[in-house]
XYZ file of C-alpha atoms in Angstrom:
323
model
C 17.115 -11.981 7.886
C 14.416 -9.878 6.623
C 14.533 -7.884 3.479
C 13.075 -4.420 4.586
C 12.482 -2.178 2.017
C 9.797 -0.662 4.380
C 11.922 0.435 6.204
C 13.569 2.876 3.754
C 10.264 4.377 2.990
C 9.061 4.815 6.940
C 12.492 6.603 7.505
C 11.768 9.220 4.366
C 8.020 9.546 5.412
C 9.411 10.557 8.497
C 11.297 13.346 6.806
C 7.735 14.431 4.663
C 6.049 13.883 8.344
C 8.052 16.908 9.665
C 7.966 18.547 6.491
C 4.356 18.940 6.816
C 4.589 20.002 10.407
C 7.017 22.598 9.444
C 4.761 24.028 6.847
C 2.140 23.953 8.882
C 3.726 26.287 11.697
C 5.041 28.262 8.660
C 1.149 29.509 7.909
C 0.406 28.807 11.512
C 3.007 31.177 13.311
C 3.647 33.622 10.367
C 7.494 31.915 10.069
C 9.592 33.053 7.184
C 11.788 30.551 6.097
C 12.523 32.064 2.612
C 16.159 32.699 3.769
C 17.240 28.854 3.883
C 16.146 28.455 7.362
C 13.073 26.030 5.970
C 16.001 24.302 4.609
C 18.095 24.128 7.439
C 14.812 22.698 9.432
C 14.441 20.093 7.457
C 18.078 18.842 7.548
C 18.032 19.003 11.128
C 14.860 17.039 11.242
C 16.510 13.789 9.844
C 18.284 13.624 13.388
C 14.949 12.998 14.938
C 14.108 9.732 13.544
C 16.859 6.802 14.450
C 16.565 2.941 14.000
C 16.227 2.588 17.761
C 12.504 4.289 17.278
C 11.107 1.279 15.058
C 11.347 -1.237 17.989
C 7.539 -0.201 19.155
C 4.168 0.763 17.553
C 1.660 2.262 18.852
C -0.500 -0.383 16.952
C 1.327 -2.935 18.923
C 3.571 -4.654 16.829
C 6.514 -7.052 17.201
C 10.204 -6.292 16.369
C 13.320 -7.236 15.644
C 16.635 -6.102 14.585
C 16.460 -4.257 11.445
C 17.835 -5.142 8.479
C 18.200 -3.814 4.754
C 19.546 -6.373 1.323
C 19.921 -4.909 -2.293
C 16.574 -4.253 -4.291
C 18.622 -6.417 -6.744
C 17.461 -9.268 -4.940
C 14.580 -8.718 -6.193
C 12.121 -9.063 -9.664
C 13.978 -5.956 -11.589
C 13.140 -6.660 -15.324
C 9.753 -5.087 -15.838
C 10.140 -2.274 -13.607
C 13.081 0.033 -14.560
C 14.266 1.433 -17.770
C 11.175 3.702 -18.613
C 10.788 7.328 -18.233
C 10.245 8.611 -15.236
C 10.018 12.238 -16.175
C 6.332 11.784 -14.929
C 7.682 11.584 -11.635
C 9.564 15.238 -12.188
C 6.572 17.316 -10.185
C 6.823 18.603 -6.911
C 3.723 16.668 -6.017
C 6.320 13.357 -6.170
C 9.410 14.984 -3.959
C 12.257 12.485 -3.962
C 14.290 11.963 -0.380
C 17.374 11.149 0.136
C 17.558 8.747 3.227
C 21.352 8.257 3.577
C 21.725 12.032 5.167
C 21.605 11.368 9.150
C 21.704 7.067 8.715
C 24.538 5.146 7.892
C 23.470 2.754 4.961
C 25.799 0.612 3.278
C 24.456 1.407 -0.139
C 22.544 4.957 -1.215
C 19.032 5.395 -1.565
C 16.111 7.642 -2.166
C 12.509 7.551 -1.966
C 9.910 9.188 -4.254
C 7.214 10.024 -2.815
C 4.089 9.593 -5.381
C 1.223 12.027 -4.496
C 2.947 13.054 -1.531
C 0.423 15.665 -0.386
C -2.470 13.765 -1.464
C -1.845 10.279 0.274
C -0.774 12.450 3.151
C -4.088 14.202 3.632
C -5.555 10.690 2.722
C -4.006 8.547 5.637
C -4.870 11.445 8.509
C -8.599 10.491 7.262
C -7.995 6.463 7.470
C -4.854 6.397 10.062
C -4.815 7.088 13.730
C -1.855 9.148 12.653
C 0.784 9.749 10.167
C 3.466 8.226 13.041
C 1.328 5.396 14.121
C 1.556 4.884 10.110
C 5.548 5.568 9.449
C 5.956 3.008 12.630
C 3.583 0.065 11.068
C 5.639 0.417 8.027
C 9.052 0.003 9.389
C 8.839 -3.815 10.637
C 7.430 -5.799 8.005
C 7.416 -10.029 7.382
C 7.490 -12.100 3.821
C 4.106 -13.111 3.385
C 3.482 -15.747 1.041
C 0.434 -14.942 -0.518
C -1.038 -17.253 -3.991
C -0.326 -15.664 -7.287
C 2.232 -13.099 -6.748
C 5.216 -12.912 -9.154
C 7.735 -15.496 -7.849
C 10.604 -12.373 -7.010
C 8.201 -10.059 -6.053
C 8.526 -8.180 -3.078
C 5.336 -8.892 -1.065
C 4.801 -8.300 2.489
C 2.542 -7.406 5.454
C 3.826 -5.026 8.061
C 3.906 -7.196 10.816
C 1.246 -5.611 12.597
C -0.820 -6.765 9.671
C -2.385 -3.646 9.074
C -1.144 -3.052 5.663
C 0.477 -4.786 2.890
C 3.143 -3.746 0.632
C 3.307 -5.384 -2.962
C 5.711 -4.312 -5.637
C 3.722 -3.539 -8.752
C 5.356 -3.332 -12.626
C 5.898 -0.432 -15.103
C 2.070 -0.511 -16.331
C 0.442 -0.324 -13.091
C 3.168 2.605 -11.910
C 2.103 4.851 -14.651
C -1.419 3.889 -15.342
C -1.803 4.975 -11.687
C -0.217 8.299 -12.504
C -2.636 8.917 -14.408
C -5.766 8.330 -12.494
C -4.866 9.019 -9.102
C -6.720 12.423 -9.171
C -9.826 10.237 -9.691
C -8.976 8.036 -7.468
C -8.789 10.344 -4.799
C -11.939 11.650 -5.770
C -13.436 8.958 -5.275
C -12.316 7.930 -2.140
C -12.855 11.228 -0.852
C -16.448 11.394 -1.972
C -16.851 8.023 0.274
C -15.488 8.947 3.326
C -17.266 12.576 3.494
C -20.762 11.207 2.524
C -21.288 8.099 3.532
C -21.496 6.391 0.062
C -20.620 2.752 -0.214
C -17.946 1.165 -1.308
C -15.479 -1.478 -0.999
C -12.540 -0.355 -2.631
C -9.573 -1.361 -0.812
C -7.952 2.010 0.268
C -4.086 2.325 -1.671
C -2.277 4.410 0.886
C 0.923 5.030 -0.856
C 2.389 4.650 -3.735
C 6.597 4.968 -3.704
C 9.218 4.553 -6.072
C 12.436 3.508 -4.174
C 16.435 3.745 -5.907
C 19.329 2.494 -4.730
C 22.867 3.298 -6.226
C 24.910 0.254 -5.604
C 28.766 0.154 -7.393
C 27.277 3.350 -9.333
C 24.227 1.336 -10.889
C 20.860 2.305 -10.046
C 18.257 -0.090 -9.141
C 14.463 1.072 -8.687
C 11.804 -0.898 -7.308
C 8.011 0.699 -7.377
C 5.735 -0.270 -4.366
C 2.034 -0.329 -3.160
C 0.783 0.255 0.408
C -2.518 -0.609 0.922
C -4.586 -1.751 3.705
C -4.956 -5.422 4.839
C -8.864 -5.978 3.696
C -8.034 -9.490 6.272
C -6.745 -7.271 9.363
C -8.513 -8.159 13.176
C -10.284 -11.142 11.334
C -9.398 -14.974 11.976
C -10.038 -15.989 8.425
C -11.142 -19.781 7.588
C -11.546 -19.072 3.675
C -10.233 -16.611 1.082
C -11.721 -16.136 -2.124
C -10.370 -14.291 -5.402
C -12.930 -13.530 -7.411
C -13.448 -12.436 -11.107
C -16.791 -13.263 -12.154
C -15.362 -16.290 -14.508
C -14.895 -20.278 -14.120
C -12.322 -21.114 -16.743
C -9.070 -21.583 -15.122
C -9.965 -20.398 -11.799
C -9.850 -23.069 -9.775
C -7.301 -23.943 -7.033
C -6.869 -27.701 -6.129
C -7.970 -28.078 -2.290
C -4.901 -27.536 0.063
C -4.100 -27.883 3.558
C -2.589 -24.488 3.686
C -4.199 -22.281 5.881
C -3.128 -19.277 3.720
C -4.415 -20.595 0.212
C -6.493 -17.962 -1.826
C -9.166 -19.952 -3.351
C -10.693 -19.243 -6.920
C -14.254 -18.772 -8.797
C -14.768 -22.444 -9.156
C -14.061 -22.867 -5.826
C -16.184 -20.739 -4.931
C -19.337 -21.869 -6.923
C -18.284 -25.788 -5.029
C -18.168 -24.412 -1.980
C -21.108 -22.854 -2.207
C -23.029 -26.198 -3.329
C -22.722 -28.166 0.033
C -21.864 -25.096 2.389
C -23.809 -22.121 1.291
C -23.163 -18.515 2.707
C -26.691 -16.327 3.631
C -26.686 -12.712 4.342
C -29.696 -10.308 4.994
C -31.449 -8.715 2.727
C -30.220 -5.367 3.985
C -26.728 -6.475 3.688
C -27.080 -7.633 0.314
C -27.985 -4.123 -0.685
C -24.917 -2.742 0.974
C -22.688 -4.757 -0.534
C -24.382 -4.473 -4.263
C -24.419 -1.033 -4.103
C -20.519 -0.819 -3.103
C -19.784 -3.099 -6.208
C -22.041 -0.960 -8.362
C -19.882 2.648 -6.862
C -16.996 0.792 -7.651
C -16.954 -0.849 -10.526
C -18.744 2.265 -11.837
C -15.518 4.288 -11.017
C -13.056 1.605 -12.669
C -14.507 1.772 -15.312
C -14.353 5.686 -15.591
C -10.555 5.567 -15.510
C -10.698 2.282 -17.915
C -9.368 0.095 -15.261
C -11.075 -3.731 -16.426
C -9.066 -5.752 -14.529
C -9.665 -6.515 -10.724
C -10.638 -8.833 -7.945
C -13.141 -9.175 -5.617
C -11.425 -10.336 -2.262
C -14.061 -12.402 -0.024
C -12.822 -13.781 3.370
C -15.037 -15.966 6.044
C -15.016 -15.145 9.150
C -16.360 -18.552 11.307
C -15.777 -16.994 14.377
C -17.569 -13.849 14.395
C -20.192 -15.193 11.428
C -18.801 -12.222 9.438
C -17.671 -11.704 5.584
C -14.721 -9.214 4.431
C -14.799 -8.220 1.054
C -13.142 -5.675 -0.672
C -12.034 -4.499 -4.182
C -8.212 -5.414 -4.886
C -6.085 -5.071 -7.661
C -7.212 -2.962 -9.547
C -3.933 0.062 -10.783
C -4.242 -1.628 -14.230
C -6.043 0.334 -17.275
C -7.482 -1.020 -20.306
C -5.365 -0.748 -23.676
Protein backbone atom coordinates (compact mmCIF):
# COMPACT_ATOMS: atom_id res chain seq x y z
CA UNK A 1 0.00 0.00 0.00
CA UNK A 2 0.75 3.55 -0.36
CA UNK A 3 3.00 5.51 1.86
CA UNK A 4 0.94 8.78 2.53
CA UNK A 5 2.65 11.28 4.20
CA UNK A 6 0.21 13.72 2.41
CA UNK A 7 -2.09 12.76 4.10
CA UNK A 8 -0.80 13.90 7.52
CA UNK A 9 -0.25 17.32 6.19
CA UNK A 10 -3.97 17.69 4.38
CA UNK A 11 -5.46 16.61 7.83
CA UNK A 12 -3.33 19.58 9.80
CA UNK A 13 -4.03 22.10 6.90
CA UNK A 14 -7.40 21.33 7.61
CA UNK A 15 -6.96 22.42 11.19
CA UNK A 16 -4.96 25.97 9.84
CA UNK A 17 -8.04 25.99 7.16
CA UNK A 18 -10.51 26.61 10.06
CA UNK A 19 -8.08 28.46 11.93
CA UNK A 20 -8.15 31.07 9.39
CA UNK A 21 -11.89 31.01 9.13
CA UNK A 22 -12.12 31.46 12.77
CA UNK A 23 -9.94 34.49 12.74
CA UNK A 24 -11.54 35.78 10.14
CA UNK A 25 -15.13 35.89 11.87
CA UNK A 26 -13.10 37.03 14.94
CA UNK A 27 -12.41 40.65 13.02
CA UNK A 28 -15.47 39.95 10.97
CA UNK A 29 -18.22 39.61 13.78
CA UNK A 30 -16.37 41.52 16.61
CA UNK A 31 -15.91 37.79 18.53
CA UNK A 32 -13.81 37.77 21.63
CA UNK A 33 -12.18 34.70 22.09
CA UNK A 34 -9.51 35.97 24.58
CA UNK A 35 -11.19 33.81 27.32
CA UNK A 36 -10.10 30.28 25.78
CA UNK A 37 -13.11 30.06 23.68
CA UNK A 38 -10.66 30.60 20.37
CA UNK A 39 -9.11 27.66 21.91
CA UNK A 40 -11.92 25.62 22.51
CA UNK A 41 -12.95 26.38 18.62
CA UNK A 42 -10.18 25.11 17.38
CA UNK A 43 -10.23 21.77 19.30
CA UNK A 44 -13.62 21.25 18.29
CA UNK A 45 -12.73 21.90 14.72
CA UNK A 46 -10.50 18.72 14.42
CA UNK A 47 -13.94 16.75 14.57
CA UNK A 48 -14.83 18.21 11.26
CA UNK A 49 -12.33 16.67 9.09
CA UNK A 50 -12.47 12.55 9.10
CA UNK A 51 -10.71 10.03 6.71
CA UNK A 52 -14.08 9.29 5.12
CA UNK A 53 -13.81 13.08 3.52
CA UNK A 54 -10.57 12.24 1.34
CA UNK A 55 -12.49 9.70 -0.87
CA UNK A 56 -13.53 12.75 -3.42
CA UNK A 57 -12.01 15.99 -4.86
CA UNK A 58 -13.47 18.49 -6.21
CA UNK A 59 -10.57 18.36 -8.83
CA UNK A 60 -11.74 14.93 -9.60
CA UNK A 61 -9.43 12.59 -8.34
CA UNK A 62 -9.28 8.84 -7.70
CA UNK A 63 -9.14 7.10 -4.26
CA UNK A 64 -8.47 4.49 -2.30
CA UNK A 65 -8.21 3.32 1.16
CA UNK A 66 -5.88 5.36 3.08
CA UNK A 67 -2.95 4.37 4.46
CA UNK A 68 0.05 5.80 6.64
CA UNK A 69 3.98 3.70 7.13
CA UNK A 70 6.83 5.19 9.37
CA UNK A 71 8.83 8.26 7.88
CA UNK A 72 11.64 5.80 8.84
CA UNK A 73 11.04 4.16 5.73
CA UNK A 74 12.32 6.70 4.30
CA UNK A 75 15.94 8.74 3.31
CA UNK A 76 16.50 10.13 7.12
CA UNK A 77 20.31 10.88 7.20
CA UNK A 78 20.62 14.36 5.78
CA UNK A 79 17.54 15.72 7.09
CA UNK A 80 17.34 15.62 10.94
CA UNK A 81 19.74 16.46 13.62
CA UNK A 82 20.09 20.31 12.94
CA UNK A 83 18.54 23.12 14.71
CA UNK A 84 15.36 23.85 14.18
CA UNK A 85 15.03 26.81 16.47
CA UNK A 86 14.41 28.68 13.09
CA UNK A 87 11.25 27.02 12.98
CA UNK A 88 10.34 28.53 16.74
CA UNK A 89 8.07 31.64 15.16
CA UNK A 90 4.55 31.79 15.14
CA UNK A 91 4.69 32.27 11.41
CA UNK A 92 5.68 28.18 11.40
CA UNK A 93 2.74 26.89 14.00
CA UNK A 94 3.30 23.19 14.62
CA UNK A 95 -0.09 20.79 14.74
CA UNK A 96 -0.61 18.06 16.38
CA UNK A 97 -2.71 15.62 14.15
CA UNK A 98 -3.27 12.68 16.57
CA UNK A 99 -6.07 14.87 18.63
CA UNK A 100 -9.56 13.72 16.95
CA UNK A 101 -7.71 10.62 14.58
CA UNK A 102 -6.58 7.50 15.78
CA UNK A 103 -2.92 7.03 14.43
CA UNK A 104 -0.86 4.25 15.38
CA UNK A 105 2.21 6.36 15.88
CA UNK A 106 2.21 10.40 16.91
CA UNK A 107 2.75 13.11 14.68
CA UNK A 108 2.86 16.79 14.04
CA UNK A 109 3.08 19.07 11.25
CA UNK A 110 4.93 22.41 10.99
CA UNK A 111 3.58 24.53 9.06
CA UNK A 112 6.45 26.77 7.25
CA UNK A 113 5.10 30.27 6.32
CA UNK A 114 1.80 29.31 7.32
CA UNK A 115 0.11 32.66 6.67
CA UNK A 116 2.06 33.40 3.71
CA UNK A 117 1.55 30.13 1.56
CA UNK A 118 -1.99 30.46 2.79
CA UNK A 119 -2.68 33.83 1.24
CA UNK A 120 -0.49 32.43 -1.68
CA UNK A 121 -2.65 29.30 -2.69
CA UNK A 122 -6.23 31.43 -2.45
CA UNK A 123 -4.35 33.44 -5.42
CA UNK A 124 -3.24 30.08 -7.45
CA UNK A 125 -5.97 27.46 -5.93
CA UNK A 126 -9.64 27.25 -6.59
CA UNK A 127 -9.64 26.98 -2.84
CA UNK A 128 -7.79 26.14 0.23
CA UNK A 129 -10.24 22.72 0.44
CA UNK A 130 -10.07 21.88 -3.16
CA UNK A 131 -6.17 22.11 -2.10
CA UNK A 132 -6.20 20.09 1.47
CA UNK A 133 -8.35 17.36 -0.72
CA UNK A 134 -5.65 17.10 -3.77
CA UNK A 135 -3.14 16.56 -1.12
CA UNK A 136 -4.63 13.74 0.75
CA UNK A 137 -4.48 10.88 -2.07
CA UNK A 138 -1.20 10.87 -3.52
CA UNK A 139 0.82 7.93 -5.88
CA UNK A 140 4.84 7.06 -5.99
CA UNK A 141 5.95 8.65 -8.98
CA UNK A 142 9.10 7.59 -10.32
CA UNK A 143 10.60 10.49 -11.63
CA UNK A 144 14.78 10.44 -13.07
CA UNK A 145 17.25 11.75 -10.60
CA UNK A 146 15.61 11.81 -7.33
CA UNK A 147 17.49 10.42 -4.28
CA UNK A 148 16.88 6.64 -4.35
CA UNK A 149 14.74 6.84 -0.60
CA UNK A 150 13.31 9.93 -1.28
CA UNK A 151 9.86 10.52 -0.81
CA UNK A 152 8.55 11.73 -4.20
CA UNK A 153 5.08 11.84 -5.31
CA UNK A 154 2.24 13.43 -7.34
CA UNK A 155 -1.14 13.81 -5.74
CA UNK A 156 -2.98 11.66 -7.81
CA UNK A 157 -4.91 14.24 -9.37
CA UNK A 158 -1.57 15.32 -10.72
CA UNK A 159 -1.90 18.73 -9.83
CA UNK A 160 0.96 18.99 -7.53
CA UNK A 161 3.97 17.18 -6.53
CA UNK A 162 5.45 16.59 -3.25
CA UNK A 163 9.35 15.98 -3.04
CA UNK A 164 11.24 15.67 0.19
CA UNK A 165 14.09 18.13 0.11
CA UNK A 166 17.48 17.93 2.61
CA UNK A 167 18.75 20.15 5.49
CA UNK A 168 20.33 22.86 2.98
CA UNK A 169 17.40 23.46 0.91
CA UNK A 170 15.02 23.55 4.33
CA UNK A 171 16.94 26.40 5.71
CA UNK A 172 18.27 28.17 2.73
CA UNK A 173 14.53 28.52 2.00
CA UNK A 174 14.00 30.03 5.41
CA UNK A 175 15.82 32.44 4.56
CA UNK A 176 14.56 33.73 1.31
CA UNK A 177 11.06 32.99 1.38
CA UNK A 178 10.17 36.70 2.06
CA UNK A 179 11.72 37.27 -1.40
CA UNK A 180 10.29 34.69 -2.75
CA UNK A 181 7.00 35.74 -2.03
CA UNK A 182 7.79 38.96 -3.29
CA UNK A 183 8.39 37.90 -6.17
CA UNK A 184 5.70 35.82 -6.89
CA UNK A 185 3.43 38.33 -5.70
CA UNK A 186 4.79 41.04 -7.93
CA UNK A 187 3.88 38.44 -10.93
CA UNK A 188 0.57 37.63 -10.28
CA UNK A 189 -0.63 41.40 -9.47
CA UNK A 190 1.10 42.91 -12.59
CA UNK A 191 1.27 40.81 -15.15
CA UNK A 192 5.11 40.37 -15.29
CA UNK A 193 6.51 37.20 -16.74
CA UNK A 194 7.80 34.49 -15.38
CA UNK A 195 8.14 30.88 -15.22
CA UNK A 196 8.98 30.06 -11.88
CA UNK A 197 7.32 27.02 -10.83
CA UNK A 198 4.99 28.18 -7.93
CA UNK A 199 6.30 26.22 -4.29
CA UNK A 200 3.01 26.05 -2.46
CA UNK A 201 4.10 24.71 0.81
CA UNK A 202 6.77 24.01 2.53
CA UNK A 203 6.19 21.44 5.83
CA UNK A 204 8.27 19.85 8.24
CA UNK A 205 6.52 16.61 9.43
CA UNK A 206 7.64 14.46 13.06
CA UNK A 207 6.66 11.41 14.10
CA UNK A 208 7.42 9.93 17.66
CA UNK A 209 7.66 6.26 17.16
CA UNK A 210 8.96 3.97 20.50
CA UNK A 211 9.85 7.64 21.90
CA UNK A 212 12.31 8.49 18.89
CA UNK A 213 11.54 11.27 16.72
CA UNK A 214 11.77 11.08 13.08
CA UNK A 215 11.35 14.35 10.83
CA UNK A 216 11.01 14.42 7.26
CA UNK A 217 10.93 18.11 5.42
CA UNK A 218 8.67 18.34 2.25
CA UNK A 219 7.95 20.52 -0.89
CA UNK A 220 4.55 21.10 -2.54
CA UNK A 221 4.70 22.56 -5.66
CA UNK A 222 2.70 22.58 -8.71
CA UNK A 223 2.93 19.95 -11.53
CA UNK A 224 4.59 22.35 -14.42
CA UNK A 225 3.28 18.77 -16.68
CA UNK A 226 -0.49 18.94 -15.32
CA UNK A 227 -3.57 18.74 -18.31
CA UNK A 228 -0.66 18.10 -20.86
CA UNK A 229 -0.05 14.62 -22.69
CA UNK A 230 3.68 14.97 -22.71
CA UNK A 231 5.86 13.11 -25.55
CA UNK A 232 9.32 14.64 -24.26
CA UNK A 233 10.78 16.04 -21.03
CA UNK A 234 13.77 17.98 -20.89
CA UNK A 235 16.07 19.04 -17.79
CA UNK A 236 17.96 21.66 -18.64
CA UNK A 237 21.10 23.50 -17.26
CA UNK A 238 22.70 25.31 -19.92
CA UNK A 239 25.78 22.61 -19.97
CA UNK A 240 26.72 19.34 -22.13
CA UNK A 241 29.19 17.53 -19.93
CA UNK A 242 27.49 14.73 -18.29
CA UNK A 243 24.08 15.55 -19.24
CA UNK A 244 23.08 13.16 -21.36
CA UNK A 245 20.54 10.32 -20.82
CA UNK A 246 20.93 7.13 -23.02
CA UNK A 247 17.58 6.86 -25.21
CA UNK A 248 14.88 4.78 -23.32
CA UNK A 249 11.64 3.34 -23.98
CA UNK A 250 10.22 4.77 -20.86
CA UNK A 251 7.58 7.03 -21.39
CA UNK A 252 8.48 8.90 -18.15
CA UNK A 253 12.34 9.46 -18.84
CA UNK A 254 13.57 13.13 -18.19
CA UNK A 255 15.94 13.75 -20.91
CA UNK A 256 19.20 15.95 -20.55
CA UNK A 257 21.17 19.00 -22.35
CA UNK A 258 22.80 16.75 -24.82
CA UNK A 259 19.76 15.34 -25.55
CA UNK A 260 18.42 18.12 -26.12
CA UNK A 261 20.99 19.77 -28.54
CA UNK A 262 20.44 15.87 -30.67
CA UNK A 263 17.11 16.22 -30.68
CA UNK A 264 17.10 19.34 -31.85
CA UNK A 265 19.48 18.40 -34.95
CA UNK A 266 16.97 16.13 -36.91
CA UNK A 267 13.64 17.34 -35.14
CA UNK A 268 13.86 21.00 -34.47
CA UNK A 269 11.25 22.92 -32.25
CA UNK A 270 10.01 26.66 -33.83
CA UNK A 271 8.12 29.15 -31.88
CA UNK A 272 7.01 32.76 -32.86
CA UNK A 273 8.77 35.51 -32.53
CA UNK A 274 6.34 36.88 -29.99
CA UNK A 275 6.63 33.82 -27.97
CA UNK A 276 10.21 33.85 -27.92
CA UNK A 277 10.05 37.18 -26.18
CA UNK A 278 7.71 35.84 -23.58
CA UNK A 279 9.57 33.19 -22.68
CA UNK A 280 13.14 35.22 -22.65
CA UNK A 281 11.83 37.71 -20.66
CA UNK A 282 10.41 35.09 -17.94
CA UNK A 283 14.01 33.54 -17.83
CA UNK A 284 15.54 36.99 -17.57
CA UNK A 285 12.69 37.90 -14.26
CA UNK A 286 13.75 34.79 -12.99
CA UNK A 287 16.99 34.11 -13.08
CA UNK A 288 17.35 37.80 -12.15
CA UNK A 289 15.56 36.98 -8.79
CA UNK A 290 17.76 33.72 -8.08
CA UNK A 291 20.33 35.30 -8.26
CA UNK A 292 19.25 38.09 -5.72
CA UNK A 293 18.81 35.47 -2.99
CA UNK A 294 22.19 33.64 -4.35
CA UNK A 295 20.31 30.67 -5.47
CA UNK A 296 22.87 29.24 -8.68
CA UNK A 297 21.58 26.09 -8.97
CA UNK A 298 18.34 25.21 -11.01
CA UNK A 299 16.63 23.65 -13.96
CA UNK A 300 14.83 24.62 -16.72
CA UNK A 301 11.90 22.01 -17.15
CA UNK A 302 10.79 21.84 -21.01
CA UNK A 303 7.95 19.37 -21.94
CA UNK A 304 6.42 18.75 -25.69
CA UNK A 305 3.24 18.75 -26.12
CA UNK A 306 2.51 16.76 -29.80
CA UNK A 307 -0.95 16.92 -29.36
CA UNK A 308 -1.84 20.39 -28.81
CA UNK A 309 1.66 21.71 -30.67
CA UNK A 310 2.37 23.32 -27.26
CA UNK A 311 5.68 23.67 -24.95
CA UNK A 312 5.61 23.74 -20.93
CA UNK A 313 8.44 25.15 -19.38
CA UNK A 314 9.02 26.23 -16.10
CA UNK A 315 11.79 27.01 -13.52
CA UNK A 316 12.36 23.95 -11.03
CA UNK A 317 14.61 23.31 -8.41
CA UNK A 318 15.78 25.94 -7.42
CA UNK A 319 15.57 26.20 -2.80
CA UNK A 320 19.40 25.83 -3.01
CA UNK A 321 21.77 29.02 -2.25
CA UNK A 322 25.21 29.56 -3.23
CA UNK A 323 28.05 29.00 -0.48
Amino acid sequence: MEDEISSIIAYALAISDERHHLIDLKFENGMDYSKGEYAKAIEKSFSFLSESSFSSSPWSSTSSEASLSSLSSFSSDDFSGYDSSSLLSPMHPEMTVNGKVTLKDKYSVTVVYDNQFFALRKKCCPSELAYITSLSRCKKWNAQGGKSKAYFVKTTDDRFIIKQINKTEFESFIKFAPDYFKHVYHSLDTGSQTCLAKILGIYQVKQIKHGKEVKIDLMVMENLLFGHNISRIYDLKGAIFSRRITDSNDHDTVYLDQNYVEDMSFSPIYIGGRTKHLLQRAIWNDTSFLTSVNVMDYSLLVGVDKEKHELVFGIIDYLRQYT
